[in-house]
PDB file of C-alpha atoms in Angstrom:
ATOM      1  CA  MET A 126      94.766 127.089  77.103  1.00  0.00           C
ATOM      2  CA  ILE A 127      95.961 124.972  80.233  1.00  0.00           C
ATOM      3  CA  ASP A 128      98.768 126.349  82.431  1.00  0.00           C
ATOM      4  CA  ARG A 129      99.755 122.584  83.490  1.00  0.00           C
ATOM      5  CA  LYS A 130     102.531 124.124  86.152  1.00  0.00           C
ATOM      6  CA  ARG A 131      99.736 125.879  87.817  1.00  0.00           C
ATOM      7  CA  ALA A 132      97.214 122.492  87.479  1.00  0.00           C
ATOM      8  CA  TRP A 133     100.398 120.132  88.846  1.00  0.00           C
ATOM      9  CA  ALA A 134     100.664 122.418  91.906  1.00  0.00           C
ATOM     10  CA  VAL A 135      97.026 121.776  92.948  1.00  0.00           C
ATOM     11  CA  VAL A 136      97.601 118.093  92.279  1.00  0.00           C
ATOM     12  CA  ARG A 137     100.950 117.684  94.430  1.00  0.00           C
ATOM     13  CA  LYS A 138      99.208 120.078  97.308  1.00  0.00           C
ATOM     14  CA  ASP A 139      96.096 117.491  97.133  1.00  0.00           C
ATOM     15  CA  TRP A 140      98.699 114.040  97.246  1.00  0.00           C
ATOM     16  CA  ILE A 141     100.397 115.683 100.184  1.00  0.00           C
ATOM     17  CA  GLU A 142      96.999 116.147 101.870  1.00  0.00           C
ATOM     18  CA  VAL A 143      96.107 112.701 100.853  1.00  0.00           C
ATOM     19  CA  SER A 144      99.037 111.023 102.174  1.00  0.00           C
ATOM     20  CA  ARG A 145      99.138 112.608 105.785  1.00  0.00           C
ATOM     21  CA  ASN A 146      95.345 110.915 106.488  1.00  0.00           C
ATOM     22  CA  LYS A 147      95.970 107.278 107.650  1.00  0.00           C
ATOM     23  CA  GLN A 148      92.087 106.588 107.427  1.00  0.00           C
ATOM     24  CA  VAL A 149      92.307 107.213 103.514  1.00  0.00           C
ATOM     25  CA  VAL A 150      95.690 105.514 102.699  1.00  0.00           C
ATOM     26  CA  ALA A 151      94.562 102.217 104.449  1.00  0.00           C
ATOM     27  CA  PRO A 152      91.862 101.448 101.998  1.00  0.00           C
ATOM     28  CA  LEU A 153      93.819 102.518  98.984  1.00  0.00           C
ATOM     29  CA  VAL A 154      96.161  99.553 100.005  1.00  0.00           C
ATOM     30  CA  VAL A 155      93.927  97.144 100.986  1.00  0.00           C
ATOM     31  CA  ILE A 156      91.284  97.035  98.363  1.00  0.00           C
ATOM     32  CA  PRO A 157      93.927  96.429  95.548  1.00  0.00           C
ATOM     33  CA  LEU A 158      95.356  93.673  97.318  1.00  0.00           C
ATOM     34  CA  LEU A 159      91.868  92.226  97.621  1.00  0.00           C
ATOM     35  CA  PHE A 160      91.279  91.665  94.202  1.00  0.00           C
ATOM     36  CA  ALA A 161      94.806  91.152  93.187  1.00  0.00           C
ATOM     37  CA  ALA A 162      95.719  88.827  95.864  1.00  0.00           C
ATOM     38  CA  VAL A 163      93.239  87.101  98.007  1.00  0.00           C
ATOM     39  CA  ILE A 164      90.561  86.174  96.041  1.00  0.00           C
ATOM     40  CA  PRO A 165      93.034  84.774  92.993  1.00  0.00           C
ATOM     41  CA  ALA A 166      94.713  82.810  95.348  1.00  0.00           C
ATOM     42  CA  ALA A 167      91.576  81.485  96.954  1.00  0.00           C
ATOM     43  CA  VAL A 168      90.361  80.464  93.447  1.00  0.00           C
ATOM     44  CA  ILE A 169      93.746  78.648  92.514  1.00  0.00           C
ATOM     45  CA  LEU A 170      94.150  77.006  96.033  1.00  0.00           C
ATOM     46  CA  GLY A 171      90.354  75.994  96.072  1.00  0.00           C
ATOM     47  CA  GLY A 172      90.057  74.498  92.198  1.00  0.00           C
ATOM     48  CA  ASN A 173      86.536  73.568  91.812  1.00  0.00           C
ATOM     49  CA  SER A 174      85.728  73.063  95.071  1.00  0.00           C
ATOM     50  CA  GLY A 175      81.782  73.717  95.831  1.00  0.00           C
ATOM     51  CA  ILE A 176      82.607  75.975  98.953  1.00  0.00           C
ATOM     52  CA  LEU A 177      84.074  78.292  96.923  1.00  0.00           C
ATOM     53  CA  ALA A 178      81.273  78.580  94.428  1.00  0.00           C
ATOM     54  CA  SER A 179      79.169  79.159  97.437  1.00  0.00           C
ATOM     55  CA  THR A 180      81.768  81.720  99.283  1.00  0.00           C
ATOM     56  CA  ILE A 181      82.199  84.441  96.525  1.00  0.00           C
ATOM     57  CA  THR A 182      78.624  85.713  95.556  1.00  0.00           C
ATOM     58  CA  GLY A 183      77.695  85.462  91.909  1.00  0.00           C
ATOM     59  CA  LEU A 184      80.247  82.659  90.989  1.00  0.00           C
ATOM     60  CA  GLN A 185      78.106  79.762  90.581  1.00  0.00           C
ATOM     61  CA  SER A 186      75.872  81.489  88.943  1.00  0.00           C
ATOM     62  CA  PHE A 187      78.432  82.977  86.646  1.00  0.00           C
ATOM     63  CA  LEU A 188      79.871  79.187  85.853  1.00  0.00           C
ATOM     64  CA  ASP A 189      76.314  77.454  85.244  1.00  0.00           C
ATOM     65  CA  ASN A 190      75.837  80.491  82.639  1.00  0.00           C
ATOM     66  CA  LEU A 191      79.648  80.178  81.298  1.00  0.00           C
ATOM     67  CA  PRO A 192      79.355  79.597  77.540  1.00  0.00           C
ATOM     68  CA  SER A 193      81.694  76.478  76.653  1.00  0.00           C
ATOM     69  CA  ARG A 194      83.001  78.356  73.784  1.00  0.00           C
ATOM     70  CA  VAL A 195      85.325  80.872  76.026  1.00  0.00           C
ATOM     71  CA  VAL A 196      87.415  78.044  77.666  1.00  0.00           C
ATOM     72  CA  PRO A 197      89.750  76.536  75.505  1.00  0.00           C
ATOM     73  CA  SER A 198      88.612  72.467  74.517  1.00  0.00           C
ATOM     74  CA  GLY A 199      90.738  69.791  76.595  1.00  0.00           C
ATOM     75  CA  TYR A 200      90.691  71.597  79.818  1.00  0.00           C
ATOM     76  CA  THR A 201      89.786  69.789  83.102  1.00  0.00           C
ATOM     77  CA  ALA A 202      86.831  70.739  85.125  1.00  0.00           C
ATOM     78  CA  GLU A 203      89.048  72.107  87.583  1.00  0.00           C
ATOM     79  CA  GLN A 204      91.110  74.187  84.625  1.00  0.00           C
ATOM     80  CA  THR A 205      87.970  75.115  83.492  1.00  0.00           C
ATOM     81  CA  VAL A 206      87.130  76.734  86.854  1.00  0.00           C
ATOM     82  CA  VAL A 207      89.977  78.195  87.411  1.00  0.00           C
ATOM     83  CA  TYR A 208      90.405  79.873  83.867  1.00  0.00           C
ATOM     84  CA  ALA A 209      87.105  80.937  83.526  1.00  0.00           C
ATOM     85  CA  VAL A 210      86.699  82.832  87.106  1.00  0.00           C
ATOM     86  CA  ILE A 211      90.490  84.212  86.414  1.00  0.00           C
ATOM     87  CA  VAL A 212      89.929  85.496  82.854  1.00  0.00           C
ATOM     88  CA  TYR A 213      86.505  86.151  82.924  1.00  0.00           C
ATOM     89  CA  PHE A 214      84.816  86.213  86.467  1.00  0.00           C
ATOM     90  CA  MET A 215      87.481  88.693  87.935  1.00  0.00           C
ATOM     91  CA  ALA A 216      87.907  91.024  84.962  1.00  0.00           C
ATOM     92  CA  PRO A 217      85.187  93.503  85.782  1.00  0.00           C
ATOM     93  CA  PHE A 218      86.283  93.898  89.478  1.00  0.00           C
ATOM     94  CA  PHE A 219      89.672  95.563  87.870  1.00  0.00           C
ATOM     95  CA  LEU A 220      87.681  98.350  87.186  1.00  0.00           C
ATOM     96  CA  ILE A 221      85.773  98.580  90.282  1.00  0.00           C
ATOM     97  CA  ILE A 222      88.875  99.688  91.898  1.00  0.00           C
ATOM     98  CA  PRO A 223      89.639 102.648  90.026  1.00  0.00           C
ATOM     99  CA  VAL A 224      86.328 103.815  91.182  1.00  0.00           C
ATOM    100  CA  MET A 225      86.236 102.953  94.795  1.00  0.00           C
ATOM    101  CA  ILE A 226      89.678 104.394  94.772  1.00  0.00           C
ATOM    102  CA  ALA A 227      88.290 107.755  93.287  1.00  0.00           C
ATOM    103  CA  THR A 228      85.244 107.481  95.713  1.00  0.00           C
ATOM    104  CA  ILE A 229      87.770 107.776  98.828  1.00  0.00           C
ATOM    105  CA  THR A 230      90.352 110.471  97.242  1.00  0.00           C
ATOM    106  CA  ALA A 231      87.881 112.565  94.962  1.00  0.00           C
ATOM    107  CA  SER A 232      85.312 113.137  97.429  1.00  0.00           C
ATOM    108  CA  SER A 233      87.495 114.980  99.221  1.00  0.00           C
ATOM    109  CA  SER A 234      88.973 117.017  96.535  1.00  0.00           C
ATOM    110  CA  PHE A 235      86.341 120.291  97.521  1.00  0.00           C
ATOM    111  CA  VAL A 236      84.859 119.796 100.266  1.00  0.00           C
ATOM    112  CA  GLY A 237      88.144 118.514 102.234  1.00  0.00           C
ATOM    113  CA  GLU A 238      89.461 122.180 100.991  1.00  0.00           C
ATOM    114  CA  LYS A 239      86.274 123.112 103.110  1.00  0.00           C
ATOM    115  CA  GLU A 240      86.851 121.783 105.931  1.00  0.00           C
ATOM    116  CA  ARG A 241      90.843 122.389 106.066  1.00  0.00           C
ATOM    117  CA  ARG A 242      89.589 125.931 105.462  1.00  0.00           C
ATOM    118  CA  THR A 243      91.797 126.358 102.315  1.00  0.00           C
ATOM    119  CA  LEU A 244      88.819 126.922  99.633  1.00  0.00           C
ATOM    120  CA  GLU A 245      88.634 129.861  99.510  1.00  0.00           C
ATOM    121  CA  GLY A 246      92.341 130.714  98.673  1.00  0.00           C
ATOM    122  CA  LEU A 247      92.274 128.274  96.295  1.00  0.00           C
ATOM    123  CA  LEU A 248      89.162 129.440  94.520  1.00  0.00           C
ATOM    124  CA  TYR A 249      90.415 133.258  94.615  1.00  0.00           C
ATOM    125  CA  THR A 250      93.907 131.620  92.739  1.00  0.00           C
ATOM    126  CA  PRO A 251      94.754 132.835  88.933  1.00  0.00           C
ATOM    127  CA  LEU A 252      93.625 129.532  87.879  1.00  0.00           C
ATOM    128  CA  SER A 253      91.109 128.930  85.503  1.00  0.00           C
ATOM    129  CA  ASN A 254      87.855 126.727  85.947  1.00  0.00           C
ATOM    130  CA  ARG A 255      89.092 123.893  83.719  1.00  0.00           C
ATOM    131  CA  GLU A 256      92.401 124.362  85.333  1.00  0.00           C
ATOM    132  CA  LEU A 257      91.287 123.796  88.692  1.00  0.00           C
ATOM    133  CA  VAL A 258      88.616 121.116  88.021  1.00  0.00           C
ATOM    134  CA  LEU A 259      91.148 119.495  86.035  1.00  0.00           C
ATOM    135  CA  ALA A 260      93.821 119.141  88.765  1.00  0.00           C
ATOM    136  CA  LYS A 261      91.087 117.768  91.189  1.00  0.00           C
ATOM    137  CA  VAL A 262      90.407 115.231  88.838  1.00  0.00           C
ATOM    138  CA  LEU A 263      94.018 114.212  88.109  1.00  0.00           C
ATOM    139  CA  GLY A 264      94.938 114.613  91.571  1.00  0.00           C
ATOM    140  CA  SER A 265      92.533 111.312  91.939  1.00  0.00           C
ATOM    141  CA  LEU A 266      92.543 109.761  88.675  1.00  0.00           C
ATOM    142  CA  ILE A 267      96.613 109.320  88.445  1.00  0.00           C
ATOM    143  CA  PRO A 268      96.855 107.717  91.948  1.00  0.00           C
ATOM    144  CA  SER A 269      93.666 104.734  91.088  1.00  0.00           C
ATOM    145  CA  VAL A 270      95.087 104.482  87.826  1.00  0.00           C
ATOM    146  CA  LEU A 271      98.589 103.691  89.188  1.00  0.00           C
ATOM    147  CA  LEU A 272      97.410 101.588  91.840  1.00  0.00           C
ATOM    148  CA  THR A 273      95.066  99.609  89.855  1.00  0.00           C
ATOM    149  CA  TRP A 274      98.190  98.977  87.271  1.00  0.00           C
ATOM    150  CA  ALA A 275     100.185  97.813  90.437  1.00  0.00           C
ATOM    151  CA  ALA A 276      97.484  95.618  91.317  1.00  0.00           C
ATOM    152  CA  PHE A 277      97.210  94.012  88.064  1.00  0.00           C
ATOM    153  CA  VAL A 278     100.779  93.031  87.808  1.00  0.00           C
ATOM    154  CA  VAL A 279     100.455  91.269  91.584  1.00  0.00           C
ATOM    155  CA  TYR A 280      97.209  89.923  89.910  1.00  0.00           C
ATOM    156  CA  THR A 281      99.527  88.554  86.987  1.00  0.00           C
ATOM    157  CA  LEU A 282     102.306  86.972  89.017  1.00  0.00           C
ATOM    158  CA  ILE A 283     100.197  85.328  91.650  1.00  0.00           C
ATOM    159  CA  VAL A 284      97.959  83.925  88.912  1.00  0.00           C
ATOM    160  CA  ASN A 285     100.857  82.505  87.489  1.00  0.00           C
ATOM    161  CA  VAL A 286     103.132  81.161  90.033  1.00  0.00           C
ATOM    162  CA  LEU A 287      99.959  79.668  91.764  1.00  0.00           C
ATOM    163  CA  GLY A 288      98.458  78.667  88.384  1.00  0.00           C
ATOM    164  CA  SER A 289     100.935  77.462  86.568  1.00  0.00           C
ATOM    165  CA  PRO A 290     101.048  74.089  88.197  1.00  0.00           C
ATOM    166  CA  VAL A 291      97.237  73.854  87.663  1.00  0.00           C
ATOM    167  CA  MET A 292      97.014  74.896  84.402  1.00  0.00           C
ATOM    168  CA  GLY A 293     100.018  73.439  82.530  1.00  0.00           C
ATOM    169  CA  GLY A 294     101.678  76.427  82.022  1.00  0.00           C
ATOM    170  CA  VAL A 295     101.467  80.172  81.857  1.00  0.00           C
ATOM    171  CA  PHE A 296      98.222  81.344  80.691  1.00  0.00           C
ATOM    172  CA  PHE A 297      97.340  85.028  82.040  1.00  0.00           C
ATOM    173  CA  PRO A 298      97.080  87.920  80.538  1.00  0.00           C
ATOM    174  CA  THR A 299      94.986  87.633  77.517  1.00  0.00           C
ATOM    175  CA  TRP A 300      94.533  90.471  74.828  1.00  0.00           C
ATOM    176  CA  THR A 301      91.249  91.317  76.419  1.00  0.00           C
ATOM    177  CA  TRP A 302      92.933  91.931  79.906  1.00  0.00           C
ATOM    178  CA  ALA A 303      95.471  94.588  77.852  1.00  0.00           C
ATOM    179  CA  VAL A 304      92.555  96.429  76.560  1.00  0.00           C
ATOM    180  CA  ILE A 305      90.439  96.354  80.154  1.00  0.00           C
ATOM    181  CA  VAL A 306      93.912  97.436  81.830  1.00  0.00           C
ATOM    182  CA  VAL A 307      95.477  99.766  79.356  1.00  0.00           C
ATOM    183  CA  VAL A 308      92.273 101.544  78.145  1.00  0.00           C
ATOM    184  CA  LEU A 309      88.959 100.705  80.413  1.00  0.00           C
ATOM    185  CA  VAL A 310      90.643 101.576  83.746  1.00  0.00           C
ATOM    186  CA  PRO A 311      91.505 105.034  82.984  1.00  0.00           C
ATOM    187  CA  SER A 312      88.655 105.565  81.033  1.00  0.00           C
ATOM    188  CA  VAL A 313      86.061 104.675  83.919  1.00  0.00           C
ATOM    189  CA  GLY A 314      88.610 105.953  86.728  1.00  0.00           C
ATOM    190  CA  PHE A 315      87.838 109.735  84.829  1.00  0.00           C
ATOM    191  CA  LEU A 316      84.298 109.497  84.322  1.00  0.00           C
ATOM    192  CA  ALA A 317      83.834 108.361  88.184  1.00  0.00           C
ATOM    193  CA  THR A 318      86.353 110.858  89.404  1.00  0.00           C
ATOM    194  CA  CYS A 319      84.609 113.638  87.090  1.00  0.00           C
ATOM    195  CA  LEU A 320      81.219 112.901  88.798  1.00  0.00           C
ATOM    196  CA  ILE A 321      82.903 112.597  92.139  1.00  0.00           C
ATOM    197  CA  VAL A 322      84.681 116.071  91.707  1.00  0.00           C
ATOM    198  CA  ALA A 323      81.349 117.623  90.805  1.00  0.00           C
ATOM    199  CA  VAL A 324      79.673 116.358  93.929  1.00  0.00           C
ATOM    200  CA  SER A 325      82.262 117.384  95.919  1.00  0.00           C
ATOM    201  CA  GLY A 326      81.749 120.766  95.021  1.00  0.00           C
ATOM    202  CA  ARG A 327      78.382 120.726  95.924  1.00  0.00           C
ATOM    203  CA  SER A 328      78.667 118.834  99.563  1.00  0.00           C
ATOM    204  CA  THR A 329      79.460 120.431 102.910  1.00  0.00           C
ATOM    205  CA  THR A 330      80.808 117.491 104.467  1.00  0.00           C
ATOM    206  CA  MET A 331      83.173 114.499 103.227  1.00  0.00           C
ATOM    207  CA  GLN A 332      80.667 112.211 104.342  1.00  0.00           C
ATOM    208  CA  GLY A 333      78.103 113.705 102.314  1.00  0.00           C
ATOM    209  CA  ALA A 334      80.300 113.698  99.617  1.00  0.00           C
ATOM    210  CA  GLN A 335      81.151 110.240  99.664  1.00  0.00           C
ATOM    211  CA  GLY A 336      77.620 109.002 100.285  1.00  0.00           C
ATOM    212  CA  SER A 337      76.329 110.956  97.092  1.00  0.00           C
ATOM    213  CA  ALA A 338      79.363 110.015  94.966  1.00  0.00           C
ATOM    214  CA  LEU A 339      78.397 106.001  95.789  1.00  0.00           C
ATOM    215  CA  LEU A 340      74.952 106.426  94.550  1.00  0.00           C
ATOM    216  CA  LEU A 341      76.399 108.457  91.257  1.00  0.00           C
ATOM    217  CA  VAL A 342      79.469 105.959  90.691  1.00  0.00           C
ATOM    218  CA  PHE A 343      76.534 102.720  91.113  1.00  0.00           C
ATOM    219  CA  PRO A 344      75.492 102.336  87.659  1.00  0.00           C
ATOM    220  CA  ILE A 345      78.996 102.137  86.691  1.00  0.00           C
ATOM    221  CA  ILE A 346      79.761  99.304  89.308  1.00  0.00           C
ATOM    222  CA  ALA A 347      76.408  97.617  88.188  1.00  0.00           C
ATOM    223  CA  LEU A 348      77.404  97.638  84.465  1.00  0.00           C
ATOM    224  CA  VAL A 349      80.808  95.833  85.289  1.00  0.00           C
ATOM    225  CA  VAL A 350      79.485  93.338  87.811  1.00  0.00           C
ATOM    226  CA  SER A 351      76.646  92.418  85.156  1.00  0.00           C
ATOM    227  CA  GLN A 352      79.677  90.060  83.856  1.00  0.00           C
ATOM    228  CA  ALA A 353      80.390  88.276  87.404  1.00  0.00           C
ATOM    229  CA  ALA A 354      76.244  87.566  87.377  1.00  0.00           C
ATOM    230  CA  GLY A 355      76.726  85.812  83.833  1.00  0.00           C
ATOM    231  CA  LEU A 356      75.004  88.609  82.023  1.00  0.00           C
ATOM    232  CA  MET A 357      77.830  89.268  79.541  1.00  0.00           C
ATOM    233  CA  LEU A 358      81.206  88.636  79.173  1.00  0.00           C
ATOM    234  CA  PHE A 359      84.081  90.791  78.188  1.00  0.00           C
ATOM    235  CA  ASP A 360      86.046  90.013  75.346  1.00  0.00           C
ATOM    236  CA  VAL A 361      88.200  92.177  72.721  1.00  0.00           C
ATOM    237  CA  THR A 362      85.426  93.310  70.674  1.00  0.00           C
ATOM    238  CA  ILE A 363      83.139  94.534  73.704  1.00  0.00           C
ATOM    239  CA  ALA A 364      86.346  95.851  75.182  1.00  0.00           C
ATOM    240  CA  LEU A 365      87.162  98.036  72.587  1.00  0.00           C
ATOM    241  CA  ILE A 366      83.462  99.228  72.300  1.00  0.00           C
ATOM    242  CA  ALA A 367      83.231  99.977  75.758  1.00  0.00           C
ATOM    243  CA  ALA A 368      86.516 102.227  75.337  1.00  0.00           C
ATOM    244  CA  VAL A 369      85.206 104.064  72.525  1.00  0.00           C
ATOM    245  CA  VAL A 370      82.070 104.758  74.198  1.00  0.00           C
ATOM    246  CA  LEU A 371      83.896 105.963  77.794  1.00  0.00           C
ATOM    247  CA  VAL A 372      86.343 108.400  76.081  1.00  0.00           C
ATOM    248  CA  ALA A 373      83.560 110.043  74.236  1.00  0.00           C
ATOM    249  CA  ILE A 374      81.405 110.161  77.638  1.00  0.00           C
ATOM    250  CA  ASP A 375      84.358 111.201  79.557  1.00  0.00           C
ATOM    251  CA  ILE A 376      85.059 114.347  77.056  1.00  0.00           C
ATOM    252  CA  ALA A 377      81.417 115.207  77.644  1.00  0.00           C
ATOM    253  CA  ALA A 378      81.231 114.928  81.074  1.00  0.00           C
ATOM    254  CA  PHE A 379      84.467 116.936  81.386  1.00  0.00           C
ATOM    255  CA  ARG A 380      83.285 119.803  79.611  1.00  0.00           C
ATOM    256  CA  PHE A 381      80.123 119.828  81.344  1.00  0.00           C
ATOM    257  CA  ILE A 382      81.514 119.685  84.762  1.00  0.00           C
ATOM    258  CA  VAL A 383      83.734 122.577  83.780  1.00  0.00           C
ATOM    259  CA  ALA A 384      81.120 124.823  82.093  1.00  0.00           C
ATOM    260  CA  ARG A 385      78.917 124.024  85.509  1.00  0.00           C
ATOM    261  CA  PHE A 386      82.157 125.129  87.932  1.00  0.00           C
ATOM    262  CA  ASP A 387      80.636 128.100  89.691  1.00  0.00           C
ATOM    263  CA  ARG A 388      83.208 129.825  91.549  1.00  0.00           C
ATOM    264  CA  GLU A 389      80.987 132.744  93.301  1.00  0.00           C
ATOM    265  CA  ARG A 390      78.445 129.765  94.293  1.00  0.00           C
ATOM    266  CA  ILE A 391      80.656 127.834  96.044  1.00  0.00           C
ATOM    267  CA  ILE A 392      82.617 130.568  97.853  1.00  0.00           C
ATOM    268  CA  THR A 393      78.998 132.137  99.306  1.00  0.00           C
ATOM    269  CA  ARG A 394      78.325 128.568 100.776  1.00  0.00           C
ATOM    270  CA  LEU A 395      81.581 128.359 102.494  1.00  0.00           C
TER     271      LEU A 395
END
C-alpha cells in the first residue's frame, strides 16, 4: 500500500530543487516552444517552399513517401504540404518532448540527491521502495506531461490562427492527435522516466546519468521519429495499439525497477 502523503512530499521537494536550477528550467521552456511555435509557424508561412523541405531534416523524404489517402482530396499543393506536416510529420515530435524533459529532470532524481548530500537521509526515511521510486518518477513525469500538454495547446492555437487562411478553415486537431496527447504522451513519458530514474540510482554524477539516459531512451526516440522518415504513419488504430502496448510495458518496467531497487547498495556507493 502506497502512502500518498509521504510520496507527494518527495515530489514537492524535487520540484523545489528543479525550480532553483536555472540551467534545468531554461530547456524546459525552450524545447516545448520550439516544437509548438517555431516549427509549425515556419511550415505554414513557408508553405510548399523548397527551402522549407531542405531545411527540416527528413521532411522531403516524408513528403515523397506520403500516401495520397491520408490527405483530403481537393487540396492544393501548398495545402497538402501544410496538412501533411502539421497533422502527420509533427506528431512524433510531441512524443519526444516528454522524453527530452524527463531526461533533464529525472536524470538528477537520485544522483542529484547524491551531489546535494541529501540522499542518505532520504534513503533512511520510512518510505517504502515502491513509494520512493514512484515519487521520483512522478516528480519528473508530471512536469513533462503538463509541459507537453501546454505545448499542444500553443501548437493548436498557432496552427489554426496561421493555417486557417491557407486551409480555408480550422483543420486541427484530429482524433489521432487526441489519442497521442491524452494517452501516448503520459505512457511514453512514464516509460522514459522509469528508465532514467533507474539509471540515476546507479550513476555517480548528473552528467553521467544524462549520458546514460540518452542511450536508454534512444529506442523510444528512434521509434517515434520513424514516422518523420516516412516509414510509418500514426493513425487512430496505430496510436491505440501503441497505447495498449506501452501501458503494459510501463507496468512491467515499474515493477521491475522497484524489485531491483537496493537501498543498501546505493548507500555503500555514497
